[in-house]
């Protein structure tokens, strides 16, 4: 038994192996896992083949071969996967070692299903979460709950006050 590099705890022959060999991935997440496994195994034909047609020309084979040789792939973590009809997003993190440094890269990848095949469309590398906006309420300002009282006499005990 050879554990699949994607972290599924399944045997490679029951997980990513058949997808890398050409079987359609049942989900976008399964395709993402197989693409990672293909990098680990240096089977870049699968990575290139699963690019959407409009981005296939952007695939830099020489750069991908260099990257797959230079990196020691540590793990894949799927953080979320959502599908809606024939589109999907998978947020994931890969851990790898390169130039004697432990590294992590996160990506929010977009996928599309065409003719029963999931394809990689695009990815946002190291996406940043939306910024939180905190509204400060002064002690003598009207309470934001709409009571008409001053914040210090209403919700001020639970609201962030200046």
mmCIF file of C-alpha atoms in Angstrom:
data_model
loop_
_atom_site.group_PDB
_atom_site.id
_atom_site.type_symbol
_atom_site.label_atom_id
_atom_site.label_comp_id
_atom_site.label_asym_id
_atom_site.label_seq_id
_atom_site.Cartn_x
_atom_site.Cartn_y
_atom_site.Cartn_z
ATOM 1 C CA UNK A 1 0.000 0.000 0.000
ATOM 2 C CA UNK A 2 1.307 3.420 -1.004
ATOM 3 C CA UNK A 3 -0.386 6.316 0.783
ATOM 4 C CA UNK A 4 -1.516 9.078 -1.530
ATOM 5 C CA UNK A 5 0.614 12.234 -1.127
ATOM 6 C CA UNK A 6 -2.534 14.396 -1.065
ATOM 7 C CA UNK A 7 -3.128 13.561 2.599
ATOM 8 C CA UNK A 8 -6.392 11.685 2.128
ATOM 9 C CA UNK A 9 -5.038 8.601 3.993
ATOM 10 C CA UNK A 10 -6.207 6.476 1.035
ATOM 11 C CA UNK A 11 -4.018 4.292 -1.127
ATOM 12 C CA UNK A 12 -2.697 6.140 -4.184
ATOM 13 C CA UNK A 13 -4.427 3.612 -6.467
ATOM 14 C CA UNK A 14 -7.803 4.445 -4.851
ATOM 15 C CA UNK A 15 -7.312 8.198 -4.681
ATOM 16 C CA UNK A 16 -5.328 10.399 -7.061
ATOM 17 C CA UNK A 17 -3.668 7.688 -9.164
ATOM 18 C CA UNK A 18 -6.628 6.995 -11.465
ATOM 19 C CA UNK A 19 -7.289 10.732 -11.926
ATOM 20 C CA UNK A 20 -3.650 11.363 -12.877
ATOM 21 C CA UNK A 21 -3.960 8.459 -15.333
ATOM 22 C CA UNK A 22 -6.928 10.176 -17.042
ATOM 23 C CA UNK A 23 -10.088 9.221 -15.139
ATOM 24 C CA UNK A 24 -12.339 12.300 -14.619
ATOM 25 C CA UNK A 25 -12.177 13.747 -11.113
ATOM 26 C CA UNK A 26 -15.560 13.456 -9.366
ATOM 27 C CA UNK A 27 -15.147 16.841 -7.648
ATOM 28 C CA UNK A 28 -13.025 19.967 -7.929
ATOM 29 C CA UNK A 29 -11.427 19.048 -4.612
ATOM 30 C CA UNK A 30 -10.428 15.644 -5.997
ATOM 31 C CA UNK A 31 -8.894 17.385 -9.012
ATOM 32 C CA UNK A 32 -6.972 19.754 -6.715
ATOM 33 C CA UNK A 33 -5.658 16.816 -4.708
ATOM 34 C CA UNK A 34 -4.587 15.020 -7.903
ATOM 35 C CA UNK A 35 -2.799 18.131 -9.187
ATOM 36 C CA UNK A 36 -0.806 18.342 -5.948
ATOM 37 C CA UNK A 37 0.016 14.629 -6.152
ATOM 38 C CA UNK A 38 1.117 15.091 -9.775
ATOM 39 C CA UNK A 39 3.569 17.796 -8.654
ATOM 40 C CA UNK A 40 4.929 15.490 -5.952
ATOM 41 C CA UNK A 41 5.344 12.673 -8.476
ATOM 42 C CA UNK A 42 6.641 15.007 -11.207
ATOM 43 C CA UNK A 43 3.788 14.003 -13.535
ATOM 44 C CA UNK A 44 3.304 17.447 -14.995
ATOM 45 C CA UNK A 45 1.337 16.249 -18.034
ATOM 46 C CA UNK A 46 -1.653 15.898 -15.689
ATOM 47 C CA UNK A 47 -1.209 19.428 -14.343
ATOM 48 C CA UNK A 48 -1.016 20.860 -17.844
ATOM 49 C CA UNK A 49 -3.912 18.737 -19.149
ATOM 50 C CA UNK A 50 -6.219 19.936 -16.340
ATOM 51 C CA UNK A 51 -5.718 23.645 -17.067
ATOM 52 C CA UNK A 52 -8.728 25.329 -18.683
ATOM 53 C CA UNK A 53 -8.159 25.925 -22.425
ATOM 54 C CA UNK A 54 -7.914 29.701 -22.029
ATOM 55 C CA UNK A 55 -4.935 29.425 -19.642
ATOM 56 C CA UNK A 56 -3.208 26.346 -21.071
ATOM 57 C CA UNK A 57 -0.816 28.507 -23.113
ATOM 58 C CA UNK A 58 0.317 30.199 -19.878
ATOM 59 C CA UNK A 59 1.620 26.894 -18.493
ATOM 60 C CA UNK A 60 5.401 27.248 -18.268
ATOM 61 C CA UNK A 61 6.583 23.645 -18.428
ATOM 62 C CA UNK A 62 10.254 24.426 -17.815
ATOM 63 C CA UNK A 63 9.436 26.500 -14.735
ATOM 64 C CA UNK A 64 7.120 23.809 -13.360
ATOM 65 C CA UNK A 65 9.774 21.119 -13.886
ATOM 66 C CA UNK A 66 12.341 23.270 -12.089
ATOM 67 C CA UNK A 67 9.919 23.943 -9.239
ATOM 68 C CA UNK A 68 8.990 20.279 -8.846
ATOM 69 C CA UNK A 69 12.695 19.366 -8.679
ATOM 70 C CA UNK A 70 13.701 22.135 -6.262
ATOM 71 C CA UNK A 71 10.908 21.588 -3.756
ATOM 72 C CA UNK A 72 10.437 18.877 -1.202
ATOM 73 C CA UNK A 73 6.663 18.643 -0.978
ATOM 74 C CA UNK A 74 5.505 18.239 2.638
ATOM 75 C CA UNK A 75 1.698 18.355 2.711
ATOM 76 C CA UNK A 76 -1.552 19.574 1.255
ATOM 77 C CA UNK A 77 -4.298 20.973 3.466
ATOM 78 C CA UNK A 78 -7.719 21.580 1.962
ATOM 79 C CA UNK A 79 -9.218 24.461 3.938
ATOM 80 C CA UNK A 80 -12.540 24.698 2.117
ATOM 81 C CA UNK A 81 -14.199 23.432 -1.024
ATOM 82 C CA UNK A 82 -17.457 24.736 -2.452
ATOM 83 C CA UNK A 83 -19.218 23.666 -5.623
ATOM 84 C CA UNK A 84 -22.158 25.321 -7.297
ATOM 85 C CA UNK A 85 -23.252 23.574 -10.461
ATOM 86 C CA UNK A 86 -20.320 23.538 -12.859
ATOM 87 C CA UNK A 87 -18.110 25.967 -10.927
ATOM 88 C CA UNK A 88 -16.146 25.493 -7.732
ATOM 89 C CA UNK A 89 -13.594 27.078 -5.440
ATOM 90 C CA UNK A 90 -11.033 25.240 -3.356
ATOM 91 C CA UNK A 91 -8.957 27.016 -0.745
ATOM 92 C CA UNK A 92 -5.841 25.100 0.172
ATOM 93 C CA UNK A 93 -2.387 25.394 1.687
ATOM 94 C CA UNK A 94 0.702 23.533 0.566
ATOM 95 C CA UNK A 95 3.750 23.108 2.720
ATOM 96 C CA UNK A 96 7.109 22.526 1.118
ATOM 97 C CA UNK A 97 10.830 22.920 1.699
ATOM 98 C CA UNK A 98 12.887 24.983 -0.730
ATOM 99 C CA UNK A 99 16.385 26.425 -0.383
ATOM 100 C CA UNK A 100 16.663 25.025 3.154
ATOM 101 C CA UNK A 101 13.518 26.903 4.231
ATOM 102 C CA UNK A 102 10.127 25.602 5.276
ATOM 103 C CA UNK A 103 7.475 27.435 3.267
ATOM 104 C CA UNK A 104 3.713 27.599 3.035
ATOM 105 C CA UNK A 105 1.615 28.877 0.176
ATOM 106 C CA UNK A 106 -2.128 29.328 0.269
ATOM 107 C CA UNK A 107 -4.358 29.650 -2.746
ATOM 108 C CA UNK A 108 -8.004 30.161 -3.531
ATOM 109 C CA UNK A 109 -8.404 28.229 -6.771
ATOM 110 C CA UNK A 110 -11.316 28.413 -9.199
ATOM 111 C CA UNK A 111 -12.476 25.411 -11.210
ATOM 112 C CA UNK A 112 -14.994 24.786 -13.970
ATOM 113 C CA UNK A 113 -16.573 21.555 -15.194
ATOM 114 C CA UNK A 114 -16.698 21.086 -18.973
ATOM 115 C CA UNK A 115 -18.031 17.938 -20.598
ATOM 116 C CA UNK A 116 -17.828 16.120 -17.251
ATOM 117 C CA UNK A 117 -14.206 17.140 -16.609
ATOM 118 C CA UNK A 118 -13.129 19.520 -13.850
ATOM 119 C CA UNK A 119 -10.527 22.067 -15.004
ATOM 120 C CA UNK A 120 -8.348 24.552 -13.128
ATOM 121 C CA UNK A 121 -9.276 28.096 -14.207
ATOM 122 C CA UNK A 122 -7.379 30.489 -11.942
ATOM 123 C CA UNK A 123 -5.915 30.981 -8.511
ATOM 124 C CA UNK A 124 -5.450 33.792 -6.047
ATOM 125 C CA UNK A 125 -2.105 33.105 -4.337
ATOM 126 C CA UNK A 126 -1.937 33.894 -0.611
ATOM 127 C CA UNK A 127 -5.358 35.591 -0.513
ATOM 128 C CA UNK A 128 -5.963 38.084 2.252
ATOM 129 C CA UNK A 129 -9.176 37.955 4.272
ATOM 130 C CA UNK A 130 -11.399 41.030 4.033
ATOM 131 C CA UNK A 131 -10.441 43.727 6.491
ATOM 132 C CA UNK A 132 -12.639 44.180 9.520
ATOM 133 C CA UNK A 133 -13.933 47.668 10.149
ATOM 134 C CA UNK A 134 -14.484 48.595 13.767
ATOM 135 C CA UNK A 135 -16.711 51.540 14.555
ATOM 136 C CA UNK A 136 -15.759 53.279 17.753
ATOM 137 C CA UNK A 137 -18.514 54.784 19.849
ATOM 138 C CA UNK A 138 -17.644 57.621 22.203
ATOM 139 C CA UNK A 139 -19.018 57.561 25.762
ATOM 140 C CA UNK A 140 -21.300 60.529 25.085
ATOM 141 C CA UNK A 141 -22.350 59.495 21.565
ATOM 142 C CA UNK A 142 -25.845 58.119 20.981
ATOM 143 C CA UNK A 143 -25.933 54.364 21.493
ATOM 144 C CA UNK A 144 -25.752 52.497 18.151
ATOM 145 C CA UNK A 145 -28.637 50.250 19.234
ATOM 146 C CA UNK A 146 -31.038 53.131 18.550
ATOM 147 C CA UNK A 147 -32.384 53.536 22.089
ATOM 148 C CA UNK A 148 -31.729 57.286 22.091
ATOM 149 C CA UNK A 149 -29.644 57.002 25.278
ATOM 150 C CA UNK A 150 -25.978 57.853 25.540
ATOM 151 C CA UNK A 151 -23.756 54.841 24.902
ATOM 152 C CA UNK A 152 -22.307 54.976 28.421
ATOM 153 C CA UNK A 153 -25.802 54.551 29.902
ATOM 154 C CA UNK A 154 -26.989 51.874 27.460
ATOM 155 C CA UNK A 155 -24.827 49.321 25.681
ATOM 156 C CA UNK A 156 -21.636 51.108 26.697
ATOM 157 C CA UNK A 157 -20.834 48.397 29.140
ATOM 158 C CA UNK A 158 -20.514 45.920 26.256
ATOM 159 C CA UNK A 159 -19.504 48.262 23.389
ATOM 160 C CA UNK A 160 -15.971 49.382 22.638
ATOM 161 C CA UNK A 161 -15.851 52.990 23.781
ATOM 162 C CA UNK A 162 -13.206 55.663 23.252
#
